[in-house]
Short mmCIF file of C-alpha atoms and ligand atoms in Angstrom, two decimals:
data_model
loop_
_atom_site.label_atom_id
_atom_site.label_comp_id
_atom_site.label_asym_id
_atom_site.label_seq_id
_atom_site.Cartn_x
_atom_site.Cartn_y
_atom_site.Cartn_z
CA UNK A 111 208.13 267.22 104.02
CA UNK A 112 209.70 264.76 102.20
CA UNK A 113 212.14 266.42 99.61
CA UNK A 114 214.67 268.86 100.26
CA UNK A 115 213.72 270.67 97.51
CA UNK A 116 210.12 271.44 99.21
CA UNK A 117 212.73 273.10 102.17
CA UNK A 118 214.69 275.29 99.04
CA UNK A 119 210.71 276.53 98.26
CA UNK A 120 209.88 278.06 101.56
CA UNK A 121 213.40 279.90 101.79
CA UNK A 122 212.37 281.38 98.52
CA UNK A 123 209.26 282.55 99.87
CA UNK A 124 210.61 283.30 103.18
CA UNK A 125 210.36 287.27 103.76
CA UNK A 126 212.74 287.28 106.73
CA UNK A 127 215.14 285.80 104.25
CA UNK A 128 217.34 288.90 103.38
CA UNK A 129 218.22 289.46 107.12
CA UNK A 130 220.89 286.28 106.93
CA UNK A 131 223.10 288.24 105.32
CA UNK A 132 223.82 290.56 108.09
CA UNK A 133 225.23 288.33 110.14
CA UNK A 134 228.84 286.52 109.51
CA UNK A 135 228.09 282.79 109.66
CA UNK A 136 230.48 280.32 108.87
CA UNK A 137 230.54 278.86 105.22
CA UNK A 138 229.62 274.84 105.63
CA UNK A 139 228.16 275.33 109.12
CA UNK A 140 224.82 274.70 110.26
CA UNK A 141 223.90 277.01 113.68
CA UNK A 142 221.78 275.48 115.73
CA UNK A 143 222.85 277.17 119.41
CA UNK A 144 221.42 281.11 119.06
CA UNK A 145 219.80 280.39 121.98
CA UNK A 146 223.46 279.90 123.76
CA UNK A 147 225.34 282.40 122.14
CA UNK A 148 224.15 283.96 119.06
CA UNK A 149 226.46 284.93 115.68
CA UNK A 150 228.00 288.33 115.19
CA UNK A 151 226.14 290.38 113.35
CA UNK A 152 228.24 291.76 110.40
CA UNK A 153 228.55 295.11 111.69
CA UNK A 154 230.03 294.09 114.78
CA UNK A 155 233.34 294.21 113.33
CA UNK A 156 233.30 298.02 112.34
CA UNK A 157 231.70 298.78 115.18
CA UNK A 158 234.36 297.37 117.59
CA UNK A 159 237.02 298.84 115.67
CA UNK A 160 235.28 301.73 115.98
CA UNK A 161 235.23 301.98 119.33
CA UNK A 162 239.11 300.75 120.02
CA UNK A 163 240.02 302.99 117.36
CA UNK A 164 238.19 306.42 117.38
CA UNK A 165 236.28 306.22 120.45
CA UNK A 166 239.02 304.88 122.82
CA UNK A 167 242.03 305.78 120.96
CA UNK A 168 241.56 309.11 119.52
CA UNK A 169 238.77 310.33 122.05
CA UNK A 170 240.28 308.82 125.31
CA UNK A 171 238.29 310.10 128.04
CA UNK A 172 236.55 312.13 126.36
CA UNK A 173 234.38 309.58 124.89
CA UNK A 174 232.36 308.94 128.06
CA UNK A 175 230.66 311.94 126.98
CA UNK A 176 231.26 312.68 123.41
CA UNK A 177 230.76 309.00 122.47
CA UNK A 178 227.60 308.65 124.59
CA UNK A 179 229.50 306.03 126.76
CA UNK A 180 228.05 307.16 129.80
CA UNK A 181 224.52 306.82 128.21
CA UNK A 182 224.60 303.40 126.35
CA UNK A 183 223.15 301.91 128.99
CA UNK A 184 219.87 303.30 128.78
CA UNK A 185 220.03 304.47 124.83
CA UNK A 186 220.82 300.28 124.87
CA UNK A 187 217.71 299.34 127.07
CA UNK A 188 214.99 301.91 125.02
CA UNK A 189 216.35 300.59 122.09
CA UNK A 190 215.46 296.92 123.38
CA UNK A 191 212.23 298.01 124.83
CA UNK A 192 209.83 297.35 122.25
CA UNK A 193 210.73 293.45 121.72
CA UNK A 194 209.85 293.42 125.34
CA UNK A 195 206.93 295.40 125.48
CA UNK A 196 208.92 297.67 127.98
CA UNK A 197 208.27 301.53 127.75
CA UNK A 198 210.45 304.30 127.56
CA UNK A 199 212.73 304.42 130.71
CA UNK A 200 212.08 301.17 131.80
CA UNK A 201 215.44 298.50 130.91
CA UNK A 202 218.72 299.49 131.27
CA UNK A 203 221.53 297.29 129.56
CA UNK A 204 224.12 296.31 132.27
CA UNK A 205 225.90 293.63 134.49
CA UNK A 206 225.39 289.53 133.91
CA UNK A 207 221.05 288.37 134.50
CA UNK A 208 223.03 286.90 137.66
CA UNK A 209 223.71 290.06 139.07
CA UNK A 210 220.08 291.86 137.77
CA UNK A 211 218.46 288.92 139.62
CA UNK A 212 219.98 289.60 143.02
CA UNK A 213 219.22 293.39 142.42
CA UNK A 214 215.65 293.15 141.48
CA UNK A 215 215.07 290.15 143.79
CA UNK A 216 216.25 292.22 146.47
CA UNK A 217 213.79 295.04 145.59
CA UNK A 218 210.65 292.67 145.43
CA UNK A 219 211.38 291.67 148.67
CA UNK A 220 211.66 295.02 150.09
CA UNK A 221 208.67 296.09 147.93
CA UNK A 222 205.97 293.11 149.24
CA UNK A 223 206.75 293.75 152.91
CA UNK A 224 206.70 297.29 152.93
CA UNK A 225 202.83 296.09 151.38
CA UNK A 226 202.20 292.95 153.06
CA UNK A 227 204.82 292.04 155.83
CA UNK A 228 205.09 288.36 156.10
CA UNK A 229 205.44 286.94 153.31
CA UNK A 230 208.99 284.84 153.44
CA UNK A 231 208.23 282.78 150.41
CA UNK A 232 209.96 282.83 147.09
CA UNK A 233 208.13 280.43 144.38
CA UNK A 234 210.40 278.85 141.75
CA UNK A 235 211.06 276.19 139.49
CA UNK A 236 213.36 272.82 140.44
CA UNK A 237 214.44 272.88 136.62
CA UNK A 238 214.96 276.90 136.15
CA UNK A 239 218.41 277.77 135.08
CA UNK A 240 220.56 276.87 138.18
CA UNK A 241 222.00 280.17 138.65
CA UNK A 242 219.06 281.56 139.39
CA UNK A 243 218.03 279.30 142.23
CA UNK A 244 221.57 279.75 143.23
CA UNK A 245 221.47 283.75 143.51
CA UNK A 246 217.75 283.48 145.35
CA UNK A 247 219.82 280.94 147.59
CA UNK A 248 222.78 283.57 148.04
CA UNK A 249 220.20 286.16 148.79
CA UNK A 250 218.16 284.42 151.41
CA UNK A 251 221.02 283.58 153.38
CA UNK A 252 222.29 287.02 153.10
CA UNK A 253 219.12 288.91 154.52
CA UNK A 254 218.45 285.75 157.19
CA UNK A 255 214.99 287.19 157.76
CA UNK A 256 213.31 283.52 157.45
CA UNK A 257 212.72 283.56 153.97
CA UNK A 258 212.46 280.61 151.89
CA UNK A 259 212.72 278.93 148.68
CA UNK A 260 209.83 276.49 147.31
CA UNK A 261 210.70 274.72 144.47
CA UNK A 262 208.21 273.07 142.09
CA UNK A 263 208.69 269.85 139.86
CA UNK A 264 206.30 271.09 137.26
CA UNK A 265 204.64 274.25 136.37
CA UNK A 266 201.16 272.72 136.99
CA UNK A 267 202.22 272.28 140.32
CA UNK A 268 202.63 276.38 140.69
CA UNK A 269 198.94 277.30 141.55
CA UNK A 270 198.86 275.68 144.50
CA UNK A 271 202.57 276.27 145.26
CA UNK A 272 201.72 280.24 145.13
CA UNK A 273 199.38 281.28 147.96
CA UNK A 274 199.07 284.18 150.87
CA UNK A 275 203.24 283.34 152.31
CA UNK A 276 204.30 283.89 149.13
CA UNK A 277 206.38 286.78 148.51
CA UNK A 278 207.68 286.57 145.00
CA UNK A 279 207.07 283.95 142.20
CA UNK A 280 210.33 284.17 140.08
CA UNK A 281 209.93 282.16 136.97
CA UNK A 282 211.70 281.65 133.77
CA UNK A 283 209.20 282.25 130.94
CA UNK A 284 210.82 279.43 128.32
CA UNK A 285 212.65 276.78 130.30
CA UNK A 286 216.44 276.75 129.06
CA UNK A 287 216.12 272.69 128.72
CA UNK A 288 212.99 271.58 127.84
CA UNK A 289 212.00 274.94 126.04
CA UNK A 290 208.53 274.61 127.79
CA UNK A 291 206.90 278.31 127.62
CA UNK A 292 204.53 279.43 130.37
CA UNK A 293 201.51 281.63 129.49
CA UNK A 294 203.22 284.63 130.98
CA UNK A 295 199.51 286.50 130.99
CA UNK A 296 197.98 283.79 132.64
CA UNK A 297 200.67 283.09 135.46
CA UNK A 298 201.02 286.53 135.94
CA UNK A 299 197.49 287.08 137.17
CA UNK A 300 197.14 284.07 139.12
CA UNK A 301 200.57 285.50 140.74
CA UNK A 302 198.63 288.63 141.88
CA UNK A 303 195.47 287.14 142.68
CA UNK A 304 197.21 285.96 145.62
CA UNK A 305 198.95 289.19 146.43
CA UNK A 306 202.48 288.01 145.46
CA UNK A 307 205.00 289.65 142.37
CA UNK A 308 206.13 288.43 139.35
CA UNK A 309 209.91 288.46 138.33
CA UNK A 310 209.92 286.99 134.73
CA UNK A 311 213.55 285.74 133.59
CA UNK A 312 213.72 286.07 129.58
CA UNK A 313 217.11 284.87 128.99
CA UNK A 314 215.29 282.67 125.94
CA UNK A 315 212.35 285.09 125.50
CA UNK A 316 213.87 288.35 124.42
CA UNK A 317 214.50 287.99 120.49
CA UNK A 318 213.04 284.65 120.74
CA UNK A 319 209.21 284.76 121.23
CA UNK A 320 206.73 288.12 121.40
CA UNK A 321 206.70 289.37 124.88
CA UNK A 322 204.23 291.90 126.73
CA UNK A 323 205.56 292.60 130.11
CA UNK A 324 203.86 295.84 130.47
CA UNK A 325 200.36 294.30 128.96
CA UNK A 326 200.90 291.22 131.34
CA UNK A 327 201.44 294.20 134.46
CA UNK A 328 204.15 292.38 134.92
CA UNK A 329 206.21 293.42 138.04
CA UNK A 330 210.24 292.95 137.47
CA UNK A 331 212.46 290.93 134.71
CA UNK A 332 215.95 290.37 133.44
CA UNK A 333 217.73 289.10 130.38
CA UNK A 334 220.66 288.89 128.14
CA UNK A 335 221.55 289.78 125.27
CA UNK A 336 224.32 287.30 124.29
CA UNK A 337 221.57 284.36 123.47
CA UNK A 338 218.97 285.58 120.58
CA UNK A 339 219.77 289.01 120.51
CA UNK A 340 223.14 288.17 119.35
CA UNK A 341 225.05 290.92 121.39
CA UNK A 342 228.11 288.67 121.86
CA UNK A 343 230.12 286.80 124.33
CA UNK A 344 229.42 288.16 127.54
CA UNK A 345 227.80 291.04 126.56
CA UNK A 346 225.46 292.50 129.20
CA UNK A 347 222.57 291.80 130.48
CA UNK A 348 219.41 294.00 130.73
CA UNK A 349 216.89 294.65 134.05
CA UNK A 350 213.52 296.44 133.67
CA UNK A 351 211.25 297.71 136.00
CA UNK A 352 208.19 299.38 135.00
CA UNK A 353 207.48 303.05 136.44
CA UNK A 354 205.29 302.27 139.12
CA UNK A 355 207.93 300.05 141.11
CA UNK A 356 210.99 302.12 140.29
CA UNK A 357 211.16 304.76 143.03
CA UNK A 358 209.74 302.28 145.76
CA UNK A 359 213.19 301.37 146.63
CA UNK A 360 216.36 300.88 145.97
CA UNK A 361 218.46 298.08 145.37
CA UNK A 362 221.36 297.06 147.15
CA UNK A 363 224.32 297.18 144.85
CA UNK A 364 224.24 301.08 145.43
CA UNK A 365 227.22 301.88 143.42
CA UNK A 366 228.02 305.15 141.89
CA UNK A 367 226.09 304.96 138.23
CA UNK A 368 222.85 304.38 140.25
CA UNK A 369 223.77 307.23 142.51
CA UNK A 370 221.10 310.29 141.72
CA UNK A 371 224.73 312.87 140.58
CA UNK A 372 227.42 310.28 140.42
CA UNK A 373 229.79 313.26 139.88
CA UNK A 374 228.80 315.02 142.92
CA UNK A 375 230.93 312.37 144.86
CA UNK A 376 228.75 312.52 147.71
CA UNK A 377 229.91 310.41 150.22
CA UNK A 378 226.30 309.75 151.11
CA UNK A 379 224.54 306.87 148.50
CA UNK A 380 220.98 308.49 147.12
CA UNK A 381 219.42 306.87 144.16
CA UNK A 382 218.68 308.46 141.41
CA UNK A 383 215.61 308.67 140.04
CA UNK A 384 213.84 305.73 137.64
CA UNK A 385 215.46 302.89 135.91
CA UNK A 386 218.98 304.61 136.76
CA UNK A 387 219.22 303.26 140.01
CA UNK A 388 219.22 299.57 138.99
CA UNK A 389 222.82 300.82 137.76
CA UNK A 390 225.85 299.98 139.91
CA UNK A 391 229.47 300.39 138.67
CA UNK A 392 231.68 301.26 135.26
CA UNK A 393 230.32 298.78 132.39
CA UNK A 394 232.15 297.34 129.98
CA UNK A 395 232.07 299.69 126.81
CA UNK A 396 233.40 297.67 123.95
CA UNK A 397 231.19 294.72 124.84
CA UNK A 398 228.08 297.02 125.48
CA UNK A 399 228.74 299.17 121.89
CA UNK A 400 228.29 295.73 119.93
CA UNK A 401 224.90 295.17 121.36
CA UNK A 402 223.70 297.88 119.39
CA UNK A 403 224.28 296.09 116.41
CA UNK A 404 221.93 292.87 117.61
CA UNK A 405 219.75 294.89 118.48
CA UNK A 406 219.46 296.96 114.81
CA UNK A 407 218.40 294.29 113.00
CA UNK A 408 215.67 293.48 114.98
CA UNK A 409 214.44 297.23 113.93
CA UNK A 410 213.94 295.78 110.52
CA UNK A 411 211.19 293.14 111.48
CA UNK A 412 208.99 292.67 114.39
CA UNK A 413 209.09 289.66 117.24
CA UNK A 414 205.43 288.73 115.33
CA UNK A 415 206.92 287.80 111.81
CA UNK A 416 209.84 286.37 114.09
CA UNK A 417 207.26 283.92 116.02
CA UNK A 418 205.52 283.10 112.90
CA UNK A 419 209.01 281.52 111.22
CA UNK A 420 210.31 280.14 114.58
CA UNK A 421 207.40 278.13 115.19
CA UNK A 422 207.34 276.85 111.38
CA UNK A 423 211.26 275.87 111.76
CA UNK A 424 210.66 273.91 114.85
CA UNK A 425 207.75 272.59 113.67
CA UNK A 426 209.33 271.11 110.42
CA UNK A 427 212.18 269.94 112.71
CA UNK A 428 209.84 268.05 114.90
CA UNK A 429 208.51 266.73 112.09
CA UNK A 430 211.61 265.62 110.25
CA UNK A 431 213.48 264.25 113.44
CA UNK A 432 210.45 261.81 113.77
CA UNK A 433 209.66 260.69 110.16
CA UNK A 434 213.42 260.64 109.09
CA UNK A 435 214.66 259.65 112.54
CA UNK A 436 212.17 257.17 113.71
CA UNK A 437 213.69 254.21 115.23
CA UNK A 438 216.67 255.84 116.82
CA UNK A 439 215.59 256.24 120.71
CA UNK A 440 215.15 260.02 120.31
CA UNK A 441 212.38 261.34 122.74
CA UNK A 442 210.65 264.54 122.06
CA UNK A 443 210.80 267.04 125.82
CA UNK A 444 210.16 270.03 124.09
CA UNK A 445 205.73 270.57 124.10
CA UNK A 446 204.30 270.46 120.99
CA UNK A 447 201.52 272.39 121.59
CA UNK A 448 202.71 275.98 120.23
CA UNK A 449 201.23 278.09 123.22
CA UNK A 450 203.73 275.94 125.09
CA UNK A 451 206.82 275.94 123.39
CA UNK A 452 209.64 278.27 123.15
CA UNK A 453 212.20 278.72 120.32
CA UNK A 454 214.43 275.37 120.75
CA UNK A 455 213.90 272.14 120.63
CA UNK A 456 215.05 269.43 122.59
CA UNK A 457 215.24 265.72 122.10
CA UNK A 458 216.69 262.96 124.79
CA UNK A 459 218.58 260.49 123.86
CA UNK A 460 220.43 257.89 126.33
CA UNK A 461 223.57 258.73 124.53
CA UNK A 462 222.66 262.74 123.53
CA UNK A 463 226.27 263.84 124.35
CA UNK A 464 228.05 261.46 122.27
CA UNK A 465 225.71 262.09 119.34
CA UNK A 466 225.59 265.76 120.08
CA UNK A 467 229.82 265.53 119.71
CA UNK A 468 229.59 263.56 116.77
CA UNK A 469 227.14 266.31 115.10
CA UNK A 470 229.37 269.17 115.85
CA UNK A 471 232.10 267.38 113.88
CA UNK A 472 230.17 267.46 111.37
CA UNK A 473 229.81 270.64 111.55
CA UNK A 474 225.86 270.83 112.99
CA UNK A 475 226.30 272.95 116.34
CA UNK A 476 223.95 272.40 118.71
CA UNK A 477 224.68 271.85 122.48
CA UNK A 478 223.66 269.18 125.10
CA UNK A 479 222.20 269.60 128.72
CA UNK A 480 222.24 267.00 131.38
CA UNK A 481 220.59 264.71 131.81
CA UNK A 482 220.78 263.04 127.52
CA UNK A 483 219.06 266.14 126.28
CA UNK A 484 219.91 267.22 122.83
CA UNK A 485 219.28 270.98 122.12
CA UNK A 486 218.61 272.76 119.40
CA UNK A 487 218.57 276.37 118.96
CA UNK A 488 216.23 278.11 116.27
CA UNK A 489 216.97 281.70 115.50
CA UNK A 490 214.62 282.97 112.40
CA UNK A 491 216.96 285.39 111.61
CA UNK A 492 219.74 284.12 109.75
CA UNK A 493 218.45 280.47 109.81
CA UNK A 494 217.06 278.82 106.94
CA UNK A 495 214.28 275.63 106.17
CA UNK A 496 217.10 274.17 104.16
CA UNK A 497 219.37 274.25 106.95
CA UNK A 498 216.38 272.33 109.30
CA UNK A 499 216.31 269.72 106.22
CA UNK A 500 220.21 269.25 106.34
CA UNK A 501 220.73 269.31 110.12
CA UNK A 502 218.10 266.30 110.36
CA UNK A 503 220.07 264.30 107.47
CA UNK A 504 222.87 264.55 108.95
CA UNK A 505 221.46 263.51 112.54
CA UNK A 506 219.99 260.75 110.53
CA UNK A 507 223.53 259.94 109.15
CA UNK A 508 225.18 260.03 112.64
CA UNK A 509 222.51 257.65 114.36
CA UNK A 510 222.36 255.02 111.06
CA UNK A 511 226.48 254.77 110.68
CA UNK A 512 226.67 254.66 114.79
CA UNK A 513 229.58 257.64 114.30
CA UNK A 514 228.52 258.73 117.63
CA UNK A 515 230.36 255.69 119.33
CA UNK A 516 234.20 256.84 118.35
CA UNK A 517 235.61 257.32 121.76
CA UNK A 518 236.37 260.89 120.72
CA UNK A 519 233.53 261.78 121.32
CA UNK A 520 233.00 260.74 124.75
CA UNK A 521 235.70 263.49 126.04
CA UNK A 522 234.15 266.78 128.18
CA UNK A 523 235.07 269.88 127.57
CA UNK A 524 234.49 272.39 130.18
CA UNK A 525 231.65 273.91 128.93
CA UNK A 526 229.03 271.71 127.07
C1 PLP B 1044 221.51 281.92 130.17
C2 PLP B 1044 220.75 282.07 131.44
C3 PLP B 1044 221.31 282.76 132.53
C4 PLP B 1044 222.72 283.27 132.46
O1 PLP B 1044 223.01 284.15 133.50
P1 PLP B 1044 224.30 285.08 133.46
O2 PLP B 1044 224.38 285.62 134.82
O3 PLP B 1044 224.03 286.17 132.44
O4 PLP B 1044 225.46 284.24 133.08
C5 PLP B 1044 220.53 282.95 133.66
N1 PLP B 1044 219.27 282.47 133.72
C6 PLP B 1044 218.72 281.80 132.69
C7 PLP B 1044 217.30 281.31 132.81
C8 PLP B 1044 219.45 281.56 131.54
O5 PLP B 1044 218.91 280.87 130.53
#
């Protein structure tokens, strides 16, 4: 592309187009980080007044029934179902991924040695999302029963890294730096041909790329919704487990929404049946409410015509960055093969966090990630070509004038 006016063309022929204007971006701003927190959906407004008002206010306690409080979490997680390729039944919306990690980590365990006792051997990656490592870390040491985590330094390594000891292979589908993708099919099966399960992670999968968990057999997965499905700050996190693993066992944080009559007040924990039990305690109702409203415009498309524009933005980004760019030290990480790659892109640069600072000034929002990688979200719903054509000039702008190097924009916040 060579002319921003060839960018102006393909938003008029865009047909996901219309969708931007449910969400409230800011005028003059350029939103590269949906893959880090998404933008409110317009209706999030009404619908959180909504609840503080009506639901809370006026119906008090009575809205954990009349309001379908008590519900939401699994209305929340059939609703989100089909981007998944989930079934009925099978996701509830609750807690932080953190939290549905340790729960369905804990039940894969249980699950493989009640099958095949011996197996002490969690398979992971060195570069997946830190918290995860940390909670399979937290776990281990908590059941001291010898197990073990083997990390990988790239996913070609895996194959050989997943054999008979192996327990569980717990992998992030699209790699929250690089925005590699694994062929979740592919892994999958090699997972089971040697007897271990498959815990996917799809904190940048869910809203982001197509995925088939149930056509993959898949055996456990979590998510968020904060990221692409643009639930909000915080908002919570989803778990699924298909039918055939959810009565096996259950998992550890037995707290009173996963108990089989909650209102019995049984002093004695029993599960309840399904999906329910991967419940624990009281969520957190305003927060879950607004995930609805993510969640309903995703009802107006399908993850397919989402892939198709996702992979055309990134592409013409890739494209730009390295024809308008060239010259500047900027390193593609994210694959360019499209079977590989996820929906972000990410370049290196030895001074990314400067730059990165010197972008969001200018009001481009992206985020950085040690070590000098420059991310860059791409969410097909609200974002446009011509905001992949402006984002790169002003990049271009930033690296010619050498803005980056104002000593403003070497200060950390706390969160980059
Ligand atoms: C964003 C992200 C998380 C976040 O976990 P929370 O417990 O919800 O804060 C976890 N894992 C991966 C792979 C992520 O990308």
């Amino acid at each position: 592309m060579k002319h921003r006016e060839e960018a102006l063309a393909l938003d008029r022929a865009d047909p996901l187009a219309p969708l931007r204007d449910q969400f409230a971006l800011a005028p003059d701003t350029i939103y590269l980080d949906g893959n880090s927190l998404g933008v409110p959906p317009k209706a999030a407004a009404a619908r959180a007044q909504q609840v503080i008002g009506a639901e809370w206010g006026e119906g008090l306690i009575r809205s954990w029934n009349a309001a379908g409080w008590f519900a939401l979490p699994r209305r929340l997680g059939n609703k989100l179902a089909p981007l998944i390729g989930a079934a009925e039944d099978e996701v509830v919306v609750t807690d932080t991924i953190s939290i549905n990690l340790f729960k369905v980590l804990s039940a894969a365990l249980r699950l493989q040695d009640a099958r095949d006792p011996g197996r002490r051997v969690i398979v992971s990656e060195r570069s997946n999302f830190p918290s995860d490592l940390y909670i399979a870390q937290g776990l281990i040491e908590q059941l001291d029963r010898g197990y073990e985590l083997r990390l990988v330094d790239d996913p070609a390594e895996l194959p050989e890294a997943i054999g008979s000891d192996t327990a569980v292979a717990m992998i992030t589908h699209v790699n929250y730096r690089t925005g590699y993708m694994h062929d979740m099919a592919a892994l999958t099966q090699l997972i089971h041909q040697s007897g271990a399960l498959a815990l996917w992670d799809l904190a940048h999968s869910a809203g982001a790329v197509p995925v088939d968990l149930n056509g993959v057999a898949a055996d456990y997965a979590v998510g968020c919704t904060y990221k692409y499905l643009n639930g909000g700050p915080g908002s919570p996190a989803f778990v699924w487990v298909p039918k055939r693993h959810q009565d096996a066992f259950s998992q550890p944080l037995s707290g009173w929404w996963g108990h089989r009559a909650p209102f019995q007040m049984d002093p004695v924990y029993q599960p309840g049946p399904g999906i329910g039990r991967y419940l624990c305690g009281t969520q957190p109702m305003v927060s879950m409410a607004l995930v609805e409203c993510g969640l309903d415009v995703f009802l107006q498309t399908g993850m397919h015509e989402i892939r198709r524009k996702s992979l055309a933005l990134t592409d013409l980004f890739i494209d730009l960055v390295e024809s308008r760019c060239a010259g500047h030290a900027l390193h593609l990480v994210t694959p360019r093969a499209h079977t590989q790659r996820g929906s972000h892109v990410s370049f290196a640069h030895p001074h990314g966090y400067e730059v990165m600072q010197a972008l969001i000034a200018r009001n481009v929002i992206g985020d950085y990630r040690e070590p000098h990688v420059l991310r860059f979200g791409f969410t097909p719903l609200y974002l446009r070509y011509v905001d992949v054509w402006d984002a790169v000039e002003t990049l271009r702008d930033v690296l010619e004038s050498e803005s980056w190097r104002a000593p403003e924009f070497a200060a950390r916040g706390a969160v980059t």
